[in-house]
Amino acid sequence: MTIPVETFFLKPDAEGTLQSQIQQMIAQGILSGRFQPGEKLPSTRKLAQRLGISRITVTLSYTELLSNDYLTSRGRSGYFVSETAPVPPVFDASPDTPDAVDWSRAIGQRFSGGQTPTKPQDWADYRYPFIYGQADPTLFDHANWRLCAMQALGQRDFGPMTTDYFDQDDPKLIEFIVRHSLPRRGITARPEQVLITLGAQNALWLTTQVLLTQRRHAAMEEPCYHALHDILNQSRCRLSHVRVDHDGLPPDAIPPGTDVIFTTPSHQCPTTATMPMHRRRALLDRAAEMDALIVEDDYEFEMSFLKAPSPSLKSMDADGRVIYVGSFSKSLFPGLRLGYLVGSEPFIREARALRASVLRHPPGHIQRTAAYFLSLGHYDALVRKMSTTLHKRHQVMQQAITDTGLTVAGQGVSGGSSFWMRAPASVDTAQLAHLLKAQSVLIEPGESFFSGPDRPRNFYRLAYSSIPSNRIADGVRRVANTLAHLA
């Protein structure tokens, strides 16, 4: 029996190459039992015509399935489902009965229900996605990233790809960070003072777990990165929220007795304020006065297209009290989940031990791919390209905001990828976001960046990292028109 060619089709939103999609389609048909052993597949010519693709693509797919024993070839008769094709075991479905466990009692500590909001998974389907931190596929260097990934998969790198580093990291990636990334921020460090993490958020979690207990006191910016709220609340430390101004975190407002200070001086999150040099020195003095540590999240410093970035706090630190958090996820793509911690050896030693007990280390192949991409110059070229594009988008958005009369609450003096906006006090931007969503516009309501029961609800963020310049003005007009009906 020949499997009807009409049963084959390609999904328009499928991922991967055409060859891999065909392989997956046939393999799933065999594993699900729809295609039975001995059944004949359509000829490569017929399937290619059906799918509207090259015949060689179908032939290559069949050949790969043949080598994996999903298919077999019978002379000139064609391709058939192999009699020994992989077949998953079949078990009777377990009855759908309610749990006998009282999960309200069984769960000892709750991590859900925090302040971190969810973002629509289909954000790219919206015409005006003013969503922060998402990758723009038109800017990313797919070709060179693919080449670096292939190089990291090669025989020369079999060890780095497959080795269990236990608590260590890829030496090539560490070397690049020490010799190239950190000196650009004025930081001198040894390899023993650097730890690779699964993004900046993982770095903040490790830092919190190592430094804070229920008896210790942390100070954080208000408003601030919403995930940090959740991380610090989970640590059960005593927590103070320090209101930022147009220059970021004011040192004099940090309460006495604070043990750890969390700050984002390059681009305050979410207001994008840049901390000036005199305040950076004052913050270091304040920390020394209290014998406190500072955790510096230096995100987006690469996107300084308006003026050169200021030196990092870590570069000005003579006491070893600043712990530096860096990330490649923002400048490459968020799904990379690759960041790093820089600090004194006693701290890094404990963070390394904690990381090893939880996840050993970030995947070796990802580390080596990133090391090649960085060391071969592709990263710097990508950052230059992104900075040029974001600069143009920044100008377009700033003009659109001026033309529509919207109110900017904060924007970075050196660059970045977003504007922090303020609506009239009577407006709930969660409702604004809901109304805009129906117009294919996505914005970020600002409530989740604040703490306490009386959080302001009239702030919102407009980001431009993922929206083409020619759509920005129309999208901003929709925001302004909808806001005018609510105000």
Tab-separated table of C-alpha atoms in Angstrom:
chain	number	residue	atom	x	y	z
A	1	MET	CA	0.000	0.000	0.000
A	2	THR	CA	1.275	3.462	-0.887
A	3	ILE	CA	0.811	6.261	1.632
A	4	PRO	CA	-1.309	8.946	-0.116
A	5	VAL	CA	0.742	11.988	-1.053
A	6	GLU	CA	-2.165	14.177	0.113
A	7	THR	CA	-1.336	13.297	3.733
A	8	PHE	CA	1.903	15.305	3.494
A	9	PHE	CA	2.023	19.064	4.031
A	10	LEU	CA	4.417	21.624	5.488
A	11	LYS	CA	3.265	23.857	8.329
A	12	PRO	CA	3.740	27.546	7.496
A	13	ASP	CA	5.092	28.319	10.989
A	14	ALA	CA	7.373	25.255	11.232
A	15	GLU	CA	10.965	25.740	12.333
A	16	GLY	CA	14.106	24.309	10.737
A	17	THR	CA	15.159	23.665	7.159
A	18	LEU	CA	12.805	22.103	4.604
A	19	GLN	CA	14.880	18.930	4.767
A	20	SER	CA	14.543	18.664	8.546
A	21	GLN	CA	10.801	19.438	8.361
A	22	ILE	CA	10.251	16.559	5.918
A	23	GLN	CA	12.302	14.201	8.079
A	24	GLN	CA	10.341	15.203	11.165
A	25	MET	CA	7.001	14.848	9.361
A	26	ILE	CA	7.778	11.286	8.222
A	27	ALA	CA	9.415	10.206	11.479
A	28	GLN	CA	6.422	11.452	13.477
A	29	GLY	CA	4.068	9.613	11.123
A	30	ILE	CA	5.978	6.369	11.756
A	31	LEU	CA	6.292	6.870	15.523
A	32	SER	CA	2.600	7.736	15.870
A	33	GLY	CA	1.558	4.602	13.988
A	34	ARG	CA	-0.027	6.439	11.042
A	35	PHE	CA	2.610	5.011	8.680
A	36	GLN	CA	2.893	1.255	9.080
A	37	PRO	CA	5.944	-1.002	8.380
A	38	GLY	CA	6.027	-2.064	4.735
A	39	GLU	CA	3.943	0.861	3.449
A	40	LYS	CA	5.379	2.653	0.426
A	41	LEU	CA	6.138	6.360	0.521
A	42	PRO	CA	5.330	8.666	-2.398
A	43	SER	CA	8.117	9.003	-4.940
A	44	THR	CA	10.536	11.879	-4.454
A	45	ARG	CA	9.138	13.509	-7.603
A	46	LYS	CA	5.503	13.332	-6.455
A	47	LEU	CA	6.267	14.529	-2.926
A	48	ALA	CA	8.366	17.406	-4.242
A	49	GLN	CA	5.518	18.465	-6.542
A	50	ARG	CA	3.027	18.160	-3.695
A	51	LEU	CA	5.108	20.344	-1.352
A	52	GLY	CA	6.305	22.739	-4.034
A	53	ILE	CA	9.968	22.221	-3.235
A	54	SER	CA	13.093	20.839	-4.891
A	55	ARG	CA	13.226	17.100	-5.563
A	56	ILE	CA	16.790	16.956	-4.226
A	57	THR	CA	15.522	18.222	-0.842
A	58	VAL	CA	13.083	15.298	-0.630
A	59	THR	CA	15.778	12.868	-1.767
A	60	LEU	CA	18.167	14.062	0.923
A	61	SER	CA	15.428	13.711	3.550
A	62	TYR	CA	14.652	10.158	2.451
A	63	THR	CA	18.360	9.301	2.464
A	64	GLU	CA	18.774	10.543	6.041
A	65	LEU	CA	15.728	8.560	7.190
A	66	LEU	CA	17.153	5.545	5.357
A	67	SER	CA	20.413	5.788	7.309
A	68	ASN	CA	18.480	5.962	10.597
A	69	ASP	CA	16.434	2.840	9.688
A	70	TYR	CA	13.099	4.643	9.456
A	71	LEU	CA	12.930	3.788	5.753
A	72	THR	CA	14.244	1.061	3.487
A	73	SER	CA	14.884	1.120	-0.258
A	74	ARG	CA	13.835	-1.732	-2.582
A	75	GLY	CA	15.733	-1.423	-5.819
A	76	ARG	CA	13.713	0.593	-8.309
A	77	SER	CA	10.473	0.105	-6.388
A	78	GLY	CA	11.024	3.139	-4.153
A	79	TYR	CA	11.114	3.845	-0.435
A	80	PHE	CA	9.152	1.938	2.205
A	81	VAL	CA	8.652	2.202	5.948
A	82	SER	CA	11.268	-0.097	7.442
A	83	GLU	CA	10.120	-3.304	9.146
A	84	THR	CA	12.572	-2.440	11.928
A	85	ALA	CA	11.712	1.245	12.184
A	86	PRO	CA	11.756	2.622	15.755
A	87	VAL	CA	8.401	2.107	17.412
A	88	PRO	CA	7.642	3.598	20.837
A	89	PRO	CA	6.205	1.239	23.479
A	90	VAL	CA	2.450	1.407	23.906
A	91	PHE	CA	0.915	1.398	27.368
A	92	ASP	CA	-2.640	1.650	28.541
A	93	ALA	CA	-3.416	5.234	29.485
A	94	SER	CA	-3.511	5.822	33.215
A	95	PRO	CA	-6.936	6.773	34.559
A	96	ASP	CA	-7.561	10.483	34.892
A	97	THR	CA	-8.182	10.655	38.624
A	98	PRO	CA	-7.691	13.574	41.012
A	99	ASP	CA	-4.519	13.596	43.104
A	100	ALA	CA	-4.765	12.268	46.634
A	101	VAL	CA	-2.054	14.753	47.610
A	102	ASP	CA	-3.028	17.989	49.315
A	103	TRP	CA	-0.645	20.236	47.410
A	104	SER	CA	-1.519	23.279	49.500
A	105	ARG	CA	0.175	21.476	52.417
A	106	ALA	CA	2.780	19.495	50.469
A	107	ILE	CA	4.434	22.540	48.844
A	108	GLY	CA	6.876	23.879	51.377
A	109	GLN	CA	7.884	27.067	49.544
A	110	ARG	CA	6.045	28.861	46.763
A	111	PHE	CA	7.772	30.443	43.790
A	112	SER	CA	4.768	31.184	41.564
A	113	GLY	CA	2.677	34.322	41.795
A	114	GLY	CA	5.631	36.719	41.764
A	115	GLN	CA	5.831	40.119	40.083
A	116	THR	CA	7.519	38.991	36.873
A	117	PRO	CA	4.898	39.318	34.094
A	118	THR	CA	4.546	36.933	31.195
A	119	LYS	CA	5.099	38.139	27.651
A	120	PRO	CA	3.038	36.895	24.705
A	121	GLN	CA	4.810	33.988	23.008
A	122	ASP	CA	3.384	35.186	19.701
A	123	TRP	CA	4.731	38.748	20.080
A	124	ALA	CA	6.366	38.565	16.639
A	125	ASP	CA	2.910	38.153	15.046
A	126	TYR	CA	1.941	41.659	16.193
A	127	ARG	CA	2.569	44.531	13.808
A	128	TYR	CA	3.713	46.949	16.527
A	129	PRO	CA	5.624	44.959	19.183
A	130	PHE	CA	7.044	47.586	21.575
A	131	ILE	CA	8.354	44.728	23.696
A	132	TYR	CA	11.699	44.931	25.444
A	133	GLY	CA	14.588	42.494	25.061
A	134	GLN	CA	13.449	40.372	22.122
A	135	ALA	CA	15.730	39.582	19.202
A	136	ASP	CA	15.232	41.105	15.777
A	137	PRO	CA	15.924	38.364	13.197
A	138	THR	CA	16.726	40.983	10.562
A	139	LEU	CA	19.714	42.192	12.595
A	140	PHE	CA	21.207	38.941	13.868
A	141	ASP	CA	24.196	37.420	12.062
A	142	HIS	CA	22.668	33.984	11.417
A	143	ALA	CA	25.307	32.845	8.928
A	144	ASN	CA	28.341	33.395	11.143
A	145	TRP	CA	26.587	32.085	14.268
A	146	ARG	CA	25.768	28.902	12.333
A	147	LEU	CA	29.392	28.594	11.182
A	148	CYS	CA	30.650	29.024	14.745
A	149	ALA	CA	28.165	26.431	15.995
A	150	MET	CA	29.332	24.010	13.304
A	151	GLN	CA	32.948	24.668	14.231
A	152	ALA	CA	32.121	23.958	17.883
A	153	LEU	CA	30.543	20.660	16.762
A	154	GLY	CA	33.708	19.606	14.925
A	155	GLN	CA	36.093	16.853	15.922
A	156	ARG	CA	38.659	19.329	17.271
A	157	ASP	CA	36.102	20.552	19.800
A	158	PHE	CA	34.605	17.179	20.693
A	159	GLY	CA	36.062	17.473	24.192
A	160	PRO	CA	34.657	20.931	25.010
A	161	MET	CA	31.288	19.896	23.562
A	162	THR	CA	30.962	16.652	25.527
A	163	THR	CA	33.123	17.064	28.629
A	164	ASP	CA	31.574	17.472	32.046
A	165	TYR	CA	33.454	20.528	33.296
A	166	PHE	CA	31.936	19.888	36.751
A	167	ASP	CA	32.319	23.392	38.235
A	168	GLN	CA	34.557	24.946	35.562
A	169	ASP	CA	33.849	26.786	32.287
A	170	ASP	CA	35.141	26.852	28.731
A	171	PRO	CA	38.640	28.370	29.011
A	172	LYS	CA	38.327	30.045	25.572
A	173	LEU	CA	35.195	31.925	26.647
A	174	ILE	CA	36.702	32.919	29.996
A	175	GLU	CA	39.851	34.109	28.248
A	176	PHE	CA	37.870	36.329	25.870
A	177	ILE	CA	35.866	37.874	28.716
A	178	VAL	CA	39.026	38.558	30.739
A	179	ARG	CA	41.083	39.941	27.840
A	180	HIS	CA	38.453	41.745	25.773
A	181	SER	CA	35.014	42.207	27.378
A	182	LEU	CA	36.055	43.377	30.842
A	183	PRO	CA	38.835	45.794	29.781
A	184	ARG	CA	36.214	47.662	27.716
A	185	ARG	CA	34.485	48.374	31.009
A	186	GLY	CA	37.777	49.286	32.674
A	187	ILE	CA	37.831	46.035	34.661
A	188	THR	CA	40.915	43.925	35.308
A	189	ALA	CA	40.240	40.367	36.452
A	190	ARG	CA	41.842	36.929	36.565
A	191	PRO	CA	40.086	33.809	35.238
A	192	GLU	CA	39.509	32.677	38.841
A	193	GLN	CA	37.369	35.777	39.375
A	194	VAL	CA	34.922	35.042	36.519
A	195	LEU	CA	31.994	32.602	36.472
A	196	ILE	CA	29.751	31.858	33.461
A	197	THR	CA	26.024	31.881	34.243
A	198	LEU	CA	22.760	31.140	32.457
A	199	GLY	CA	22.125	34.803	31.783
A	200	ALA	CA	22.119	37.836	34.079
A	201	GLN	CA	19.054	36.619	35.976
A	202	ASN	CA	20.851	33.417	36.974
A	203	ALA	CA	23.831	35.555	38.015
A	204	LEU	CA	21.583	37.662	40.261
A	205	TRP	CA	20.043	34.526	41.787
A	206	LEU	CA	23.452	32.996	42.546
A	207	THR	CA	24.625	36.270	44.072
A	208	THR	CA	21.529	36.572	46.251
A	209	GLN	CA	21.809	33.005	47.497
A	210	VAL	CA	25.465	33.443	48.428
A	211	LEU	CA	25.262	36.881	50.052
A	212	LEU	CA	21.859	37.147	51.703
A	213	THR	CA	20.069	35.397	54.555
A	214	GLN	CA	16.979	36.195	56.597
A	215	ARG	CA	19.169	38.243	58.958
A	216	ARG	CA	20.754	40.398	56.254
A	217	HIS	CA	19.487	43.595	54.666
A	218	ALA	CA	19.376	44.374	50.925
A	219	ALA	CA	18.563	47.639	49.158
A	220	MET	CA	17.180	47.745	45.643
A	221	GLU	CA	16.089	50.457	43.253
A	222	GLU	CA	12.452	51.533	42.973
A	223	PRO	CA	11.243	50.958	40.316
A	224	CYS	CA	13.497	48.103	39.266
A	225	TYR	CA	13.857	44.904	37.250
A	226	HIS	CA	10.782	42.913	38.271
A	227	ALA	CA	12.565	39.539	38.359
A	228	LEU	CA	14.934	40.917	41.005
A	229	HIS	CA	11.888	41.572	43.216
A	230	ASP	CA	11.057	37.872	43.066
A	231	ILE	CA	14.659	36.725	43.573
A	232	LEU	CA	15.144	38.880	46.680
A	233	ASN	CA	11.752	38.003	48.124
A	234	GLN	CA	12.592	34.313	47.779
A	235	SER	CA	15.765	34.855	49.817
A	236	ARG	CA	13.597	36.173	52.695
A	237	CYS	CA	16.120	38.886	53.457
A	238	ARG	CA	15.103	42.244	54.896
A	239	LEU	CA	14.482	44.488	51.921
A	240	SER	CA	14.420	48.251	51.346
A	241	HIS	CA	13.241	49.957	48.173
A	242	VAL	CA	15.106	53.166	47.312
A	243	ARG	CA	13.324	55.521	44.944
A	244	VAL	CA	15.478	56.497	41.953
A	245	ASP	CA	15.632	59.962	40.422
A	246	HIS	CA	16.822	61.239	37.023
A	247	ASP	CA	20.400	60.185	37.911
A	248	GLY	CA	19.489	56.702	39.140
A	249	LEU	CA	20.015	55.430	42.700
A	250	PRO	CA	20.635	58.231	45.257
A	251	PRO	CA	23.347	57.007	47.696
A	252	ASP	CA	22.163	59.116	50.640
A	253	ALA	CA	18.765	57.402	50.568
A	254	ILE	CA	20.239	53.923	51.166
A	255	PRO	CA	19.256	52.904	54.724
A	256	PRO	CA	21.975	52.425	57.359
A	257	GLY	CA	22.753	48.787	58.054
A	258	THR	CA	22.334	47.704	54.436
A	259	ASP	CA	24.507	44.685	53.587
A	260	VAL	CA	24.029	44.446	49.801
A	261	ILE	CA	23.045	47.177	47.307
A	262	PHE	CA	21.607	46.197	43.901
A	263	THR	CA	21.901	48.785	41.151
A	264	THR	CA	21.795	49.240	37.352
A	265	PRO	CA	23.983	52.340	36.832
A	266	SER	CA	24.537	52.194	33.059
A	267	HIS	CA	20.837	52.020	32.161
A	268	GLN	CA	18.581	52.024	35.201
A	269	CYS	CA	15.852	49.438	34.775
A	270	PRO	CA	13.250	50.480	33.719
A	271	THR	CA	13.692	54.296	33.733
A	272	THR	CA	16.916	54.045	31.615
A	273	ALA	CA	18.574	56.775	33.748
A	274	THR	CA	22.382	56.783	33.528
A	275	MET	CA	24.226	57.359	36.797
A	276	PRO	CA	26.758	60.222	36.423
A	277	MET	CA	30.354	59.891	37.581
A	278	HIS	CA	30.006	62.008	40.729
A	279	ARG	CA	27.149	59.827	41.934
A	280	ARG	CA	29.058	56.628	41.141
A	281	ARG	CA	31.880	57.831	43.386
A	282	ALA	CA	29.356	58.800	46.067
A	283	LEU	CA	27.763	55.356	45.882
A	284	LEU	CA	31.126	53.658	46.363
A	285	ASP	CA	31.836	55.937	49.333
A	286	ARG	CA	28.433	55.185	50.849
A	287	ALA	CA	28.999	51.447	50.487
A	288	ALA	CA	32.444	51.715	52.084
A	289	GLU	CA	30.980	53.740	54.953
A	290	MET	CA	28.437	50.967	55.676
A	291	ASP	CA	30.835	48.127	54.733
A	292	ALA	CA	28.214	47.025	52.199
A	293	LEU	CA	28.617	45.146	48.924
A	294	ILE	CA	27.337	46.445	45.586
A	295	VAL	CA	25.884	44.223	42.857
A	296	GLU	CA	26.238	46.066	39.540
A	297	ASP	CA	23.983	44.825	36.737
A	298	ASP	CA	25.671	46.410	33.716
A	299	TYR	CA	23.073	45.522	31.102
A	300	GLU	CA	22.883	47.321	27.746
A	301	PHE	CA	26.171	49.178	28.088
A	302	GLU	CA	26.980	48.007	24.511
A	303	MET	CA	24.021	49.985	23.161
A	304	SER	CA	25.624	53.375	23.843
A	305	PHE	CA	25.039	55.090	20.513
A	306	LEU	CA	24.363	58.617	21.837
A	307	LYS	CA	27.619	58.983	23.788
A	308	ALA	CA	30.393	56.767	25.126
A	309	PRO	CA	29.416	54.668	28.158
A	310	SER	CA	30.624	55.726	31.595
A	311	PRO	CA	33.185	53.528	33.367
A	312	SER	CA	31.624	50.689	35.305
A	313	LEU	CA	31.399	50.835	39.089
A	314	LYS	CA	33.590	47.743	39.197
A	315	SER	CA	36.372	49.609	37.386
A	316	MET	CA	36.309	52.304	40.112
A	317	ASP	CA	36.246	49.808	42.979
A	318	ALA	CA	39.471	49.743	45.001
A	319	ASP	CA	38.066	47.646	47.867
A	320	GLY	CA	36.755	44.572	46.031
A	321	ARG	CA	33.203	45.275	47.215
A	322	VAL	CA	31.558	45.451	43.746
A	323	ILE	CA	30.220	42.283	42.132
A	324	TYR	CA	29.744	42.749	38.400
A	325	VAL	CA	26.970	41.094	36.368
A	326	GLY	CA	27.335	40.959	32.573
A	327	SER	CA	25.328	39.248	29.869
A	328	PHE	CA	25.540	38.328	26.187
A	329	SER	CA	21.830	37.483	26.018
A	330	LYS	CA	20.700	41.081	25.458
A	331	SER	CA	23.214	41.869	22.710
A	332	LEU	CA	23.030	38.474	20.943
A	333	PHE	CA	19.607	36.941	21.595
A	334	PRO	CA	17.635	36.271	24.815
A	335	GLY	CA	17.343	32.533	24.204
A	336	LEU	CA	21.130	32.226	24.457
A	337	ARG	CA	20.952	32.506	28.278
A	338	LEU	CA	24.648	33.293	28.693
A	339	GLY	CA	26.019	35.764	31.224
A	340	TYR	CA	28.819	36.042	33.729
A	341	LEU	CA	29.758	37.136	37.229
A	342	VAL	CA	32.967	38.971	38.140
A	343	GLY	CA	34.006	39.288	41.758
A	344	SER	CA	36.641	38.546	44.350
A	345	GLU	CA	37.815	34.943	44.538
A	346	PRO	CA	36.125	34.063	47.865
A	347	PHE	CA	32.752	35.100	46.423
A	348	ILE	CA	33.247	33.409	43.039
A	349	ARG	CA	34.350	30.215	44.831
A	350	GLU	CA	31.018	30.013	46.682
A	351	ALA	CA	28.971	30.989	43.619
A	352	ARG	CA	30.804	28.311	41.621
A	353	ALA	CA	30.058	25.651	44.236
A	354	LEU	CA	26.371	26.635	44.328
A	355	ARG	CA	26.112	26.572	40.549
A	356	ALA	CA	27.751	23.143	40.427
A	357	SER	CA	25.207	21.747	42.905
A	358	VAL	CA	22.285	23.053	40.832
A	359	LEU	CA	23.272	22.764	37.156
A	360	ARG	CA	27.009	21.937	37.010
A	361	HIS	CA	27.773	24.470	34.255
A	362	PRO	CA	26.152	26.029	31.155
A	363	PRO	CA	26.309	23.679	28.134
A	364	GLY	CA	29.822	23.326	26.735
A	365	HIS	CA	28.715	23.578	23.110
A	366	ILE	CA	26.963	26.903	23.733
A	367	GLN	CA	30.004	28.258	25.548
A	368	ARG	CA	32.391	27.224	22.769
A	369	THR	CA	30.092	28.573	20.019
A	370	ALA	CA	29.902	31.922	21.818
A	371	ALA	CA	33.688	31.904	22.303
A	372	TYR	CA	34.230	31.513	18.551
A	373	PHE	CA	31.594	34.139	17.688
A	374	LEU	CA	33.230	36.619	20.055
A	375	SER	CA	36.869	35.904	19.269
A	376	LEU	CA	36.423	35.954	15.470
A	377	GLY	CA	35.055	39.499	15.585
A	378	HIS	CA	31.461	38.676	14.673
A	379	TYR	CA	30.135	39.964	18.007
A	380	ASP	CA	31.700	43.413	17.624
A	381	ALA	CA	30.387	43.682	14.066
A	382	LEU	CA	26.907	42.701	15.268
A	383	VAL	CA	26.974	45.260	18.092
A	384	ARG	CA	27.980	48.015	15.639
A	385	LYS	CA	25.146	47.025	13.307
A	386	MET	CA	22.624	46.918	16.167
A	387	SER	CA	23.794	50.276	17.541
A	388	THR	CA	23.369	51.963	14.143
A	389	THR	CA	19.879	50.506	13.708
A	390	LEU	CA	18.760	51.269	17.276
A	391	HIS	CA	20.056	54.819	16.967
A	392	LYS	CA	17.814	55.352	13.960
A	393	ARG	CA	14.834	53.754	15.698
A	394	HIS	CA	15.477	55.895	18.763
A	395	GLN	CA	15.330	59.041	16.630
A	396	VAL	CA	12.138	57.915	14.898
A	397	MET	CA	10.447	57.044	18.189
A	398	GLN	CA	11.545	60.251	19.871
A	399	GLN	CA	10.059	62.262	16.988
A	400	ALA	CA	6.842	60.215	17.062
A	401	ILE	CA	6.513	60.771	20.817
A	402	THR	CA	7.044	64.513	20.342
A	403	ASP	CA	4.522	64.669	17.494
A	404	THR	CA	1.815	62.839	19.466
A	405	GLY	CA	2.391	64.654	22.773
A	406	LEU	CA	3.103	61.554	24.835
A	407	THR	CA	5.064	62.016	28.070
A	408	VAL	CA	8.527	60.532	28.504
A	409	ALA	CA	9.312	59.695	32.137
A	410	GLY	CA	12.878	58.590	31.450
A	411	GLN	CA	15.388	57.916	28.687
A	412	GLY	CA	19.079	57.044	28.819
A	413	VAL	CA	21.628	59.733	28.002
A	414	SER	CA	23.880	57.265	26.175
A	415	GLY	CA	21.394	55.039	24.342
A	416	GLY	CA	19.556	51.827	25.137
A	417	SER	CA	16.527	50.292	23.495
A	418	SER	CA	13.463	51.690	25.268
A	419	PHE	CA	11.628	54.754	26.580
A	420	TRP	CA	10.058	54.829	30.042
A	421	MET	CA	6.688	56.533	29.644
A	422	ARG	CA	4.109	58.120	31.957
A	423	ALA	CA	0.381	58.304	31.249
A	424	PRO	CA	-2.030	60.618	33.107
A	425	ALA	CA	-2.500	59.552	36.744
A	426	SER	CA	-6.068	58.391	36.071
A	427	VAL	CA	-4.969	55.816	33.454
A	428	ASP	CA	-4.342	52.158	34.255
A	429	THR	CA	-1.790	51.068	31.663
A	430	ALA	CA	-2.812	47.431	32.071
A	431	GLN	CA	-6.163	48.443	30.571
A	432	LEU	CA	-4.330	50.498	27.946
A	433	ALA	CA	-2.259	47.437	26.995
A	434	HIS	CA	-5.404	45.328	26.706
A	435	LEU	CA	-7.070	47.806	24.349
A	436	LEU	CA	-3.934	48.193	22.241
A	437	LYS	CA	-3.515	44.460	21.862
A	438	ALA	CA	-6.685	44.388	19.750
A	439	GLN	CA	-4.975	46.882	17.429
A	440	SER	CA	-1.882	44.666	17.047
A	441	VAL	CA	0.110	46.900	19.439
A	442	LEU	CA	2.072	45.483	22.392
A	443	ILE	CA	3.326	47.680	25.232
A	444	GLU	CA	4.595	46.818	28.715
A	445	PRO	CA	2.540	48.127	31.659
A	446	GLY	CA	4.829	49.493	34.372
A	447	GLU	CA	3.113	48.308	37.547
A	448	SER	CA	5.266	45.161	37.874
A	449	PHE	CA	8.432	47.270	38.170
A	450	PHE	CA	7.213	48.774	41.470
A	451	SER	CA	6.714	47.287	44.925
A	452	GLY	CA	4.111	47.578	47.656
A	453	PRO	CA	0.315	47.633	47.692
A	454	ASP	CA	-0.019	51.144	46.230
A	455	ARG	CA	2.077	50.698	43.126
A	456	PRO	CA	1.553	53.393	40.475
A	457	ARG	CA	-0.366	52.048	37.502
A	458	ASN	CA	0.142	54.845	34.986
A	459	PHE	CA	3.673	54.023	33.772
A	460	TYR	CA	4.558	51.911	30.749
A	461	ARG	CA	7.583	51.007	28.630
A	462	LEU	CA	7.966	51.387	24.875
A	463	ALA	CA	10.886	49.395	23.464
A	464	TYR	CA	12.148	49.516	19.903
A	465	SER	CA	14.591	46.604	19.632
A	466	SER	CA	12.119	44.409	17.744
A	467	ILE	CA	10.086	46.781	15.586
A	468	PRO	CA	11.124	48.194	12.168
A	469	SER	CA	11.605	51.959	11.956
A	470	ASN	CA	8.842	52.346	9.358
A	471	ARG	CA	6.218	51.010	11.784
A	472	ILE	CA	7.187	52.996	14.871
A	473	ALA	CA	5.342	56.244	14.106
A	474	ASP	CA	2.054	54.506	13.274
A	475	GLY	CA	2.312	52.342	16.389
A	476	VAL	CA	3.011	55.341	18.627
A	477	ARG	CA	-0.005	57.159	17.113
A	478	ARG	CA	-2.198	54.203	18.066
A	479	VAL	CA	-0.875	54.374	21.608
A	480	ALA	CA	-1.565	58.114	21.769
A	481	ASN	CA	-5.078	57.839	20.308
A	482	THR	CA	-6.075	55.027	22.652
A	483	LEU	CA	-4.583	56.885	25.610
A	484	ALA	CA	-6.580	60.001	24.702
A	485	HIS	CA	-9.834	58.006	24.962
A	486	LEU	CA	-8.863	56.677	28.404
A	487	ALA	CA	-7.585	59.911	29.945
